[in-house]
PDB file of C-alpha atoms in Angstrom:
ATOM      1  CA  MET A1051       0.058  -0.220  -0.081  1.00 77.00           C
ATOM      2  CA  LYS A1052       1.182   3.650  -0.663  1.00 79.00           C
ATOM      3  CA  TYR A1053       2.481   5.545   2.299  1.00 79.00           C
ATOM      4  CA  CYS A1054       2.615   9.755   2.206  1.00 82.00           C
ATOM      5  CA  GLU A1055       5.557  10.763   4.097  1.00 80.00           C
ATOM      6  CA  LYS A1056       4.148  14.456   4.983  1.00 79.00           C
ATOM      7  CA  CYS A1057       0.548  13.479   6.298  1.00 79.00           C
ATOM      8  CA  GLY A1058       1.150   9.839   7.851  1.00 80.00           C
ATOM      9  CA  ILE A1059      -1.572   8.115   5.998  1.00 80.00           C
ATOM     10  CA  SER A1060      -2.188   4.761   3.645  1.00 81.00           C
ATOM     11  CA  VAL A1061      -3.495   5.181   0.663  1.00 79.00           C
ATOM     12  CA  ARG A1062      -4.957   2.380  -1.321  1.00 76.00           C
ATOM     13  CA  GLY A1063      -5.116   2.279  -5.276  1.00 74.00           C
ATOM     14  CA  GLU A1064      -2.768   3.189  -7.679  1.00 73.00           C
ATOM     15  CA  ARG A1065      -2.905   7.353  -7.154  1.00 75.00           C
ATOM     16  CA  GLU A1066       0.687   8.927  -7.869  1.00 78.00           C
ATOM     17  CA  HIS A1067       0.015  11.812  -5.486  1.00 78.00           C
ATOM     18  CA  CYS A1068      -1.726  11.918  -2.078  1.00 81.00           C
ATOM     19  CA  PRO A1069      -5.479  13.331  -1.774  1.00 78.00           C
ATOM     20  CA  LEU A1070      -4.578  15.602   1.379  1.00 81.00           C
ATOM     21  CA  CYS A1071      -1.673  17.315   0.520  1.00 81.00           C
ATOM     22  CA  ASN A1072      -0.880  16.359  -3.147  1.00 78.00           C
ATOM     23  CA  ALA A1073       2.759  15.101  -1.938  1.00 81.00           C
ATOM     24  CA  VAL A1074       4.089  11.990  -4.118  1.00 82.00           C
ATOM     25  CA  LEU A1075       3.362   8.906  -2.485  1.00 82.00           C
ATOM     26  CA  HIS A1076       5.725   5.866  -1.857  1.00 80.00           C
ATOM     27  CA  GLY A1077       5.500   2.073  -1.804  1.00 80.00           C
ATOM     28  CA  GLU A1078       4.027  -0.708  -3.725  1.00 79.00           C
ATOM     29  CA  ALA A1079       0.361  -0.212  -4.897  1.00 77.00           C
ATOM     30  CA  GLU A1080      -2.406  -2.414  -3.958  1.00 72.00           C
ATOM     31  CA  PRO A1081      -5.769  -2.388  -5.762  1.00 68.00           C
ATOM     32  CA  GLY A1082      -8.220  -0.111  -4.930  1.00 63.00           C
ATOM     33  CA  GLY A1083     -11.327  -1.172  -2.509  1.00 62.00           C
ATOM     34  CA  PHE A1084     -13.889   0.186  -5.188  1.00 63.00           C
ATOM     35  CA  PRO A1085     -14.685  -1.252  -8.716  1.00 63.00           C
ATOM     36  CA  LYS A1086     -14.304   0.702 -11.449  1.00 64.00           C
ATOM     37  CA  LEU A1087     -17.392   2.271 -13.622  1.00 60.00           C
ATOM     38  CA  PRO A1088     -17.605   2.457 -17.022  1.00 59.00           C
ATOM     39  CA  ASN A1089     -17.144   6.594 -17.704  1.00 60.00           C
ATOM     40  CA  VAL A1090     -20.124   6.749 -20.172  1.00 58.00           C
ATOM     41  CA  ARG A1091     -20.154  10.286 -20.152  1.00 62.00           C
ATOM     42  CA  ARG A1092     -16.459  10.030 -21.882  1.00 66.00           C
ATOM     43  CA  GLU A1093     -17.893   7.132 -24.978  1.00 65.00           C
ATOM     44  CA  HIS A1094     -20.725   9.838 -25.376  1.00 74.00           C
ATOM     45  CA  ARG A1095     -18.616  12.691 -25.731  1.00 80.00           C
ATOM     46  CA  LEU A1096     -16.372  11.265 -28.969  1.00 83.00           C
ATOM     47  CA  TRP A1097     -20.306  10.553 -30.569  1.00 85.00           C
ATOM     48  CA  LEU A1098     -21.249  13.850 -29.812  1.00 85.00           C
ATOM     49  CA  SER A1099     -17.783  15.514 -30.896  1.00 88.00           C
ATOM     50  CA  ILE A1100     -18.268  13.882 -34.151  1.00 90.00           C
ATOM     51  CA  LEU A1101     -21.990  15.300 -34.407  1.00 89.00           C
ATOM     52  CA  ALA A1102     -20.963  18.392 -33.706  1.00 90.00           C
ATOM     53  CA  LEU A1103     -18.323  18.696 -36.310  1.00 93.00           C
ATOM     54  CA  SER A1104     -20.842  17.342 -38.645  1.00 92.00           C
ATOM     55  CA  SER A1105     -23.276  19.697 -37.713  1.00 91.00           C
ATOM     56  CA  VAL A1106     -20.703  22.966 -38.413  1.00 92.00           C
ATOM     57  CA  ALA A1107     -19.678  21.079 -41.355  1.00 93.00           C
ATOM     58  CA  ALA A1108     -23.182  21.268 -43.031  1.00 91.00           C
ATOM     59  CA  CYS A1109     -23.649  24.604 -41.845  1.00 92.00           C
ATOM     60  CA  ILE A1110     -21.115  25.828 -43.595  1.00 93.00           C
ATOM     61  CA  VAL A1111     -21.602  23.679 -46.902  1.00 93.00           C
ATOM     62  CA  CYS A1112     -24.860  25.599 -47.223  1.00 91.00           C
ATOM     63  CA  LEU A1113     -24.195  28.422 -46.170  1.00 91.00           C
ATOM     64  CA  LEU A1114     -21.466  28.128 -49.307  1.00 92.00           C
ATOM     65  CA  LEU A1115     -23.796  27.334 -51.743  1.00 91.00           C
ATOM     66  CA  ASN A1116     -26.295  29.639 -50.796  1.00 90.00           C
ATOM     67  CA  PHE A1117     -24.095  32.181 -51.878  1.00 90.00           C
ATOM     68  CA  LEU A1118     -23.576  30.816 -54.635  1.00 88.00           C
ATOM     69  CA  PHE A1119     -27.172  30.561 -55.500  1.00 85.00           C
ATOM     70  CA  ARG A1120     -28.475  33.449 -53.739  1.00 81.00           C
ATOM     71  CA  SER A1121     -31.398  33.653 -56.288  1.00 80.00           C
ATOM     72  CA  ARG A1122     -33.326  30.577 -54.588  1.00 77.00           C
ATOM     73  CA  GLY A1123     -33.633  33.237 -51.361  1.00 82.00           C
ATOM     74  CA  LEU A1124     -31.981  32.645 -47.861  1.00 85.00           C
ATOM     75  CA  TRP A1125     -32.909  28.756 -47.494  1.00 87.00           C
ATOM     76  CA  SER A1126     -29.720  28.155 -45.730  1.00 88.00           C
ATOM     77  CA  LEU A1127     -31.484  29.766 -42.577  1.00 89.00           C
ATOM     78  CA  PHE A1128     -33.538  27.100 -42.331  1.00 88.00           C
ATOM     79  CA  VAL A1129     -30.651  24.373 -42.374  1.00 89.00           C
ATOM     80  CA  LEU A1130     -28.985  26.770 -39.417  1.00 91.00           C
ATOM     81  CA  GLY A1131     -32.534  26.704 -38.070  1.00 90.00           C
ATOM     82  CA  GLY A1132     -33.119  23.281 -38.351  1.00 89.00           C
ATOM     83  CA  VAL A1133     -29.364  22.323 -36.461  1.00 90.00           C
ATOM     84  CA  ALA A1134     -30.302  24.852 -33.908  1.00 90.00           C
ATOM     85  CA  CYS A1135     -33.184  22.748 -32.911  1.00 88.00           C
ATOM     86  CA  MET A1136     -31.998  19.808 -32.698  1.00 88.00           C
ATOM     87  CA  TRP A1137     -29.114  20.574 -30.541  1.00 89.00           C
ATOM     88  CA  MET A1138     -31.636  22.514 -27.990  1.00 88.00           C
ATOM     89  CA  THR A1139     -33.413  19.208 -27.519  1.00 85.00           C
ATOM     90  CA  LEU A1140     -30.388  17.229 -27.684  1.00 84.00           C
ATOM     91  CA  GLY A1141     -28.793  19.372 -24.899  1.00 84.00           C
ATOM     92  CA  LEU A1142     -32.238  19.421 -23.259  1.00 80.00           C
ATOM     93  CA  ALA A1143     -32.566  15.234 -23.155  1.00 78.00           C
ATOM     94  CA  LEU A1144     -28.080  14.944 -22.066  1.00 77.00           C
ATOM     95  CA  TYR A1145     -29.096  17.590 -19.243  1.00 75.00           C
ATOM     96  CA  LYS A1146     -31.795  15.762 -17.664  1.00 66.00           C
ATOM     97  CA  GLU A1147     -30.793  12.246 -18.772  1.00 62.00           C
ATOM     98  CA  ARG A1148     -30.983  10.503 -15.074  1.00 66.00           C
ATOM     99  CA  ASN A1149     -34.802  11.654 -15.083  1.00 70.00           C
ATOM    100  CA  ILE A1150     -36.646   9.749 -17.857  1.00 71.00           C
ATOM    101  CA  PRO A1151     -40.017  11.530 -17.027  1.00 71.00           C
ATOM    102  CA  LYS A1152     -39.382  15.094 -16.135  1.00 75.00           C
ATOM    103  CA  THR A1153     -36.961  14.719 -19.296  1.00 78.00           C
ATOM    104  CA  MET A1154     -39.612  13.792 -21.454  1.00 77.00           C
ATOM    105  CA  VAL A1155     -42.689  16.468 -20.119  1.00 77.00           C
ATOM    106  CA  TRP A1156     -39.721  19.049 -20.775  1.00 82.00           C
ATOM    107  CA  GLU A1157     -39.016  17.685 -24.396  1.00 82.00           C
ATOM    108  CA  VAL A1158     -42.924  18.465 -24.917  1.00 81.00           C
ATOM    109  CA  PHE A1159     -42.700  21.825 -23.831  1.00 83.00           C
ATOM    110  CA  LEU A1160     -39.502  22.494 -25.628  1.00 86.00           C
ATOM    111  CA  ILE A1161     -40.923  20.674 -29.105  1.00 87.00           C
ATOM    112  CA  ALA A1162     -44.417  23.018 -29.026  1.00 85.00           C
ATOM    113  CA  VAL A1163     -43.014  26.155 -28.210  1.00 89.00           C
ATOM    114  CA  LEU A1164     -39.861  25.112 -31.375  1.00 90.00           C
ATOM    115  CA  CYS A1165     -42.813  23.776 -33.247  1.00 90.00           C
ATOM    116  CA  VAL A1166     -44.847  27.373 -32.969  1.00 90.00           C
ATOM    117  CA  LEU A1167     -41.918  29.457 -33.184  1.00 91.00           C
ATOM    118  CA  TRP A1168     -41.231  27.638 -37.150  1.00 89.00           C
ATOM    119  CA  ASP A1169     -45.074  27.810 -37.679  1.00 91.00           C
ATOM    120  CA  TYR A1170     -44.967  31.569 -37.116  1.00 91.00           C
ATOM    121  CA  PHE A1171     -42.337  32.784 -38.782  1.00 87.00           C
ATOM    122  CA  THR A1172     -43.017  30.555 -41.555  1.00 88.00           C
ATOM    123  CA  GLY A1173     -46.197  32.211 -42.635  1.00 88.00           C
ATOM    124  CA  TRP A1174     -48.099  30.501 -40.120  1.00 87.00           C
ATOM    125  CA  ARG A1175     -50.116  27.652 -41.456  1.00 89.00           C
ATOM    126  CA  GLY A1176     -51.216  26.062 -37.968  1.00 89.00           C
ATOM    127  CA  TRP A1177     -49.722  22.936 -38.289  1.00 91.00           C
ATOM    128  CA  SER A1178     -48.215  23.079 -35.152  1.00 90.00           C
ATOM    129  CA  ILE A1179     -51.026  23.658 -32.747  1.00 90.00           C
ATOM    130  CA  ASN A1180     -53.135  21.574 -35.473  1.00 91.00           C
ATOM    131  CA  TYR A1181     -51.482  18.254 -35.396  1.00 92.00           C
ATOM    132  CA  VAL A1182     -47.439  18.687 -33.422  1.00 90.00           C
ATOM    133  CA  LEU A1183     -48.996  19.727 -30.349  1.00 88.00           C
ATOM    134  CA  PRO A1184     -51.890  17.268 -29.730  1.00 89.00           C
ATOM    135  CA  ILE A1185     -49.980  14.336 -31.544  1.00 90.00           C
ATOM    136  CA  VAL A1186     -46.377  14.842 -29.409  1.00 87.00           C
ATOM    137  CA  SER A1187     -48.896  14.869 -26.086  1.00 84.00           C
ATOM    138  CA  MET A1188     -50.427  11.723 -26.750  1.00 86.00           C
ATOM    139  CA  GLY A1189     -47.208  10.084 -27.322  1.00 84.00           C
ATOM    140  CA  VAL A1190     -46.029  10.982 -23.977  1.00 81.00           C
ATOM    141  CA  MET A1191     -48.793  10.265 -22.057  1.00 80.00           C
ATOM    142  CA  VAL A1192     -48.784   6.917 -23.605  1.00 80.00           C
ATOM    143  CA  VAL A1193     -44.989   6.991 -23.003  1.00 79.00           C
ATOM    144  CA  LEU A1194     -45.001   7.720 -19.780  1.00 75.00           C
ATOM    145  CA  VAL A1195     -46.639   5.030 -18.980  1.00 73.00           C
ATOM    146  CA  PHE A1196     -44.415   2.187 -20.119  1.00 73.00           C
ATOM    147  CA  THR A1197     -41.648   3.811 -18.721  1.00 71.00           C
ATOM    148  CA  CYS A1198     -42.939   3.733 -15.234  1.00 67.00           C
ATOM    149  CA  ARG A1199     -42.569  -0.485 -15.801  1.00 65.00           C
ATOM    150  CA  LEU A1200     -39.442  -0.100 -17.841  1.00 66.00           C
ATOM    151  CA  PHE A1201     -37.444   2.088 -15.484  1.00 64.00           C
ATOM    152  CA  HIS A1202     -39.410   1.231 -11.991  1.00 64.00           C
ATOM    153  CA  VAL A1203     -39.977   4.966 -12.000  1.00 64.00           C
ATOM    154  CA  ALA A1204     -40.893   6.474  -8.540  1.00 65.00           C
ATOM    155  CA  ALA A1205     -44.821   6.107  -8.684  1.00 60.00           C
ATOM    156  CA  GLY A1206     -44.906   9.767  -7.252  1.00 63.00           C
ATOM    157  CA  SER A1207     -42.798  11.241  -9.638  1.00 65.00           C
ATOM    158  CA  LEU A1208     -44.385   9.728 -12.627  1.00 66.00           C
ATOM    159  CA  ILE A1209     -48.001  10.712 -11.582  1.00 69.00           C
ATOM    160  CA  VAL A1210     -47.087  14.523 -11.137  1.00 68.00           C
ATOM    161  CA  TYR A1211     -45.806  14.655 -14.447  1.00 70.00           C
ATOM    162  CA  LEU A1212     -48.488  13.081 -16.174  1.00 71.00           C
ATOM    163  CA  MET A1213     -50.683  15.122 -14.483  1.00 74.00           C
ATOM    164  CA  VAL A1214     -48.437  18.201 -15.924  1.00 73.00           C
ATOM    165  CA  ASP A1215     -48.868  16.095 -19.323  1.00 69.00           C
ATOM    166  CA  ALA A1216     -52.742  15.304 -18.858  1.00 76.00           C
ATOM    167  CA  LEU A1217     -53.168  18.905 -18.547  1.00 78.00           C
ATOM    168  CA  MET A1218     -51.714  19.941 -22.392  1.00 77.00           C
ATOM    169  CA  GLY A1219     -55.761  18.094 -23.109  1.00 81.00           C
ATOM    170  CA  VAL A1220     -56.936  20.811 -20.850  1.00 85.00           C
ATOM    171  CA  VAL A1221     -54.653  23.574 -23.176  1.00 85.00           C
ATOM    172  CA  GLN A1222     -55.854  21.661 -26.465  1.00 85.00           C
ATOM    173  CA  LEU A1223     -59.456  21.787 -25.150  1.00 87.00           C
ATOM    174  CA  VAL A1224     -59.252  25.713 -24.730  1.00 89.00           C
ATOM    175  CA  LEU A1225     -57.964  26.270 -27.851  1.00 87.00           C
ATOM    176  CA  LEU A1226     -60.404  24.206 -29.750  1.00 87.00           C
ATOM    177  CA  LEU A1227     -63.107  26.481 -27.934  1.00 89.00           C
ATOM    178  CA  THR A1228     -61.445  29.468 -29.042  1.00 90.00           C
ATOM    179  CA  GLY A1229     -61.365  28.802 -32.693  1.00 87.00           C
ATOM    180  CA  CYS A1230     -57.338  28.797 -33.006  1.00 88.00           C
ATOM    181  CA  ILE A1231     -57.563  25.369 -34.125  1.00 88.00           C
ATOM    182  CA  THR A1232     -58.779  24.418 -37.247  1.00 89.00           C
ATOM    183  CA  VAL A1233     -58.231  20.666 -37.427  1.00 91.00           C
ATOM    184  CA  PRO A1234     -60.213  19.167 -34.966  1.00 91.00           C
ATOM    185  CA  LEU A1235     -59.663  15.924 -34.847  1.00 92.00           C
ATOM    186  CA  PRO A1236     -56.065  15.157 -33.351  1.00 91.00           C
ATOM    187  CA  SER A1237     -56.768  18.190 -30.454  1.00 90.00           C
ATOM    188  CA  LEU A1238     -59.919  16.160 -29.691  1.00 91.00           C
ATOM    189  CA  LEU A1239     -58.193  12.542 -29.519  1.00 91.00           C
ATOM    190  CA  CYS A1240     -55.487  14.677 -27.290  1.00 89.00           C
ATOM    191  CA  VAL A1241     -58.438  15.502 -25.229  1.00 89.00           C
ATOM    192  CA  GLY A1242     -59.739  12.174 -24.823  1.00 89.00           C
ATOM    193  CA  VAL A1243     -56.288  10.548 -24.005  1.00 86.00           C
ATOM    194  CA  SER A1244     -56.452  13.157 -21.143  1.00 85.00           C
ATOM    195  CA  ALA A1245     -59.494  12.482 -19.997  1.00 86.00           C
ATOM    196  CA  VAL A1246     -58.948   8.834 -19.812  1.00 86.00           C
ATOM    197  CA  MET A1247     -55.306   8.970 -18.068  1.00 80.00           C
ATOM    198  CA  LEU A1248     -56.447  11.281 -15.751  1.00 80.00           C
ATOM    199  CA  ALA A1249     -59.601   9.310 -14.980  1.00 83.00           C
ATOM    200  CA  ALA A1250     -57.079   6.181 -14.447  1.00 80.00           C
ATOM    201  CA  MET A1251     -55.061   7.732 -11.932  1.00 76.00           C
ATOM    202  CA  LEU A1252     -58.180   8.426  -9.501  1.00 79.00           C
ATOM    203  CA  ILE A1253     -59.203   5.514  -9.965  1.00 83.00           C
ATOM    204  CA  PHE A1254     -55.977   3.472  -9.782  1.00 78.00           C
ATOM    205  CA  ARG A1255     -53.676   5.552  -7.735  1.00 73.00           C
ATOM    206  CA  GLY A1256     -56.012   8.061  -6.292  1.00 74.00           C
ATOM    207  CA  LYS A1257     -54.015   7.465  -2.758  1.00 76.00           C
ATOM    208  CA  LYS A1258     -50.528   7.845  -4.032  1.00 74.00           C
ATOM    209  CA  VAL A1259     -51.612  11.267  -5.752  1.00 71.00           C
ATOM    210  CA  SER A1260     -52.960  12.645  -2.309  1.00 75.00           C
ATOM    211  CA  GLU A1261     -50.276  11.853  -0.648  1.00 75.00           C
ATOM    212  CA  GLU A1262     -47.988  13.545  -3.051  1.00 71.00           C
ATOM    213  CA  LEU A1263     -49.996  16.603  -3.878  1.00 69.00           C
ATOM    214  CA  SER A1264     -49.779  16.763   0.286  1.00 75.00           C
ATOM    215  CA  ARG A1265     -46.097  16.254   0.585  1.00 72.00           C
ATOM    216  CA  ARG A1266     -45.292  18.944  -2.513  1.00 66.00           C
ATOM    217  CA  PHE A1267     -47.713  21.722  -1.595  1.00 66.00           C
ATOM    218  CA  HIS A1268     -47.696  20.501   2.283  1.00 65.00           C
ATOM    219  CA  VAL A1269     -51.444  20.760   2.808  1.00 62.00           C
TER     220      VAL A1269
END
């Protein structure tokens, strides 16, 4: 076992310097007391670097081609916007990777906002609120249920995020009643799925919902 002459302590593992004073350790190294865990972030970092370089290269090529063919408009701005949206959604997923339900709910909000902005800045045809928002909301509500089973998510945490996601059904209902939505079928389906999810939670998890709300809001 390695030994620090300055601090007078023994250090297990293959350290070269003392963790207290950073002095050089002496003696023979011994195996560490803890197993080495694979550095997943380091493996991801290589692929993220490759993806980042590919994104930058694609943007530069598009800007150069757009400069050569300027008569066809500034179409390269759409490419830059698409790449920026991709990195925003990917960055959010990586930042909150440890909490899957929370990540999914935040992703829904981010995708909805980005789609509304895209719809607005490209002439507002209403596809963002007619199709994207209700379809994404329904998909997440269904996936969250299976996520609870697959990843053993805590029931209390899942219930809160399911309720937040179910509120999107209320948003869709408000948009329908105010006439903002011109294609009602996807939104009606979203409202129906939200109502079924809320009913299922109250019937099967009513006690958990009450306990979770009391704990979070100190009721």
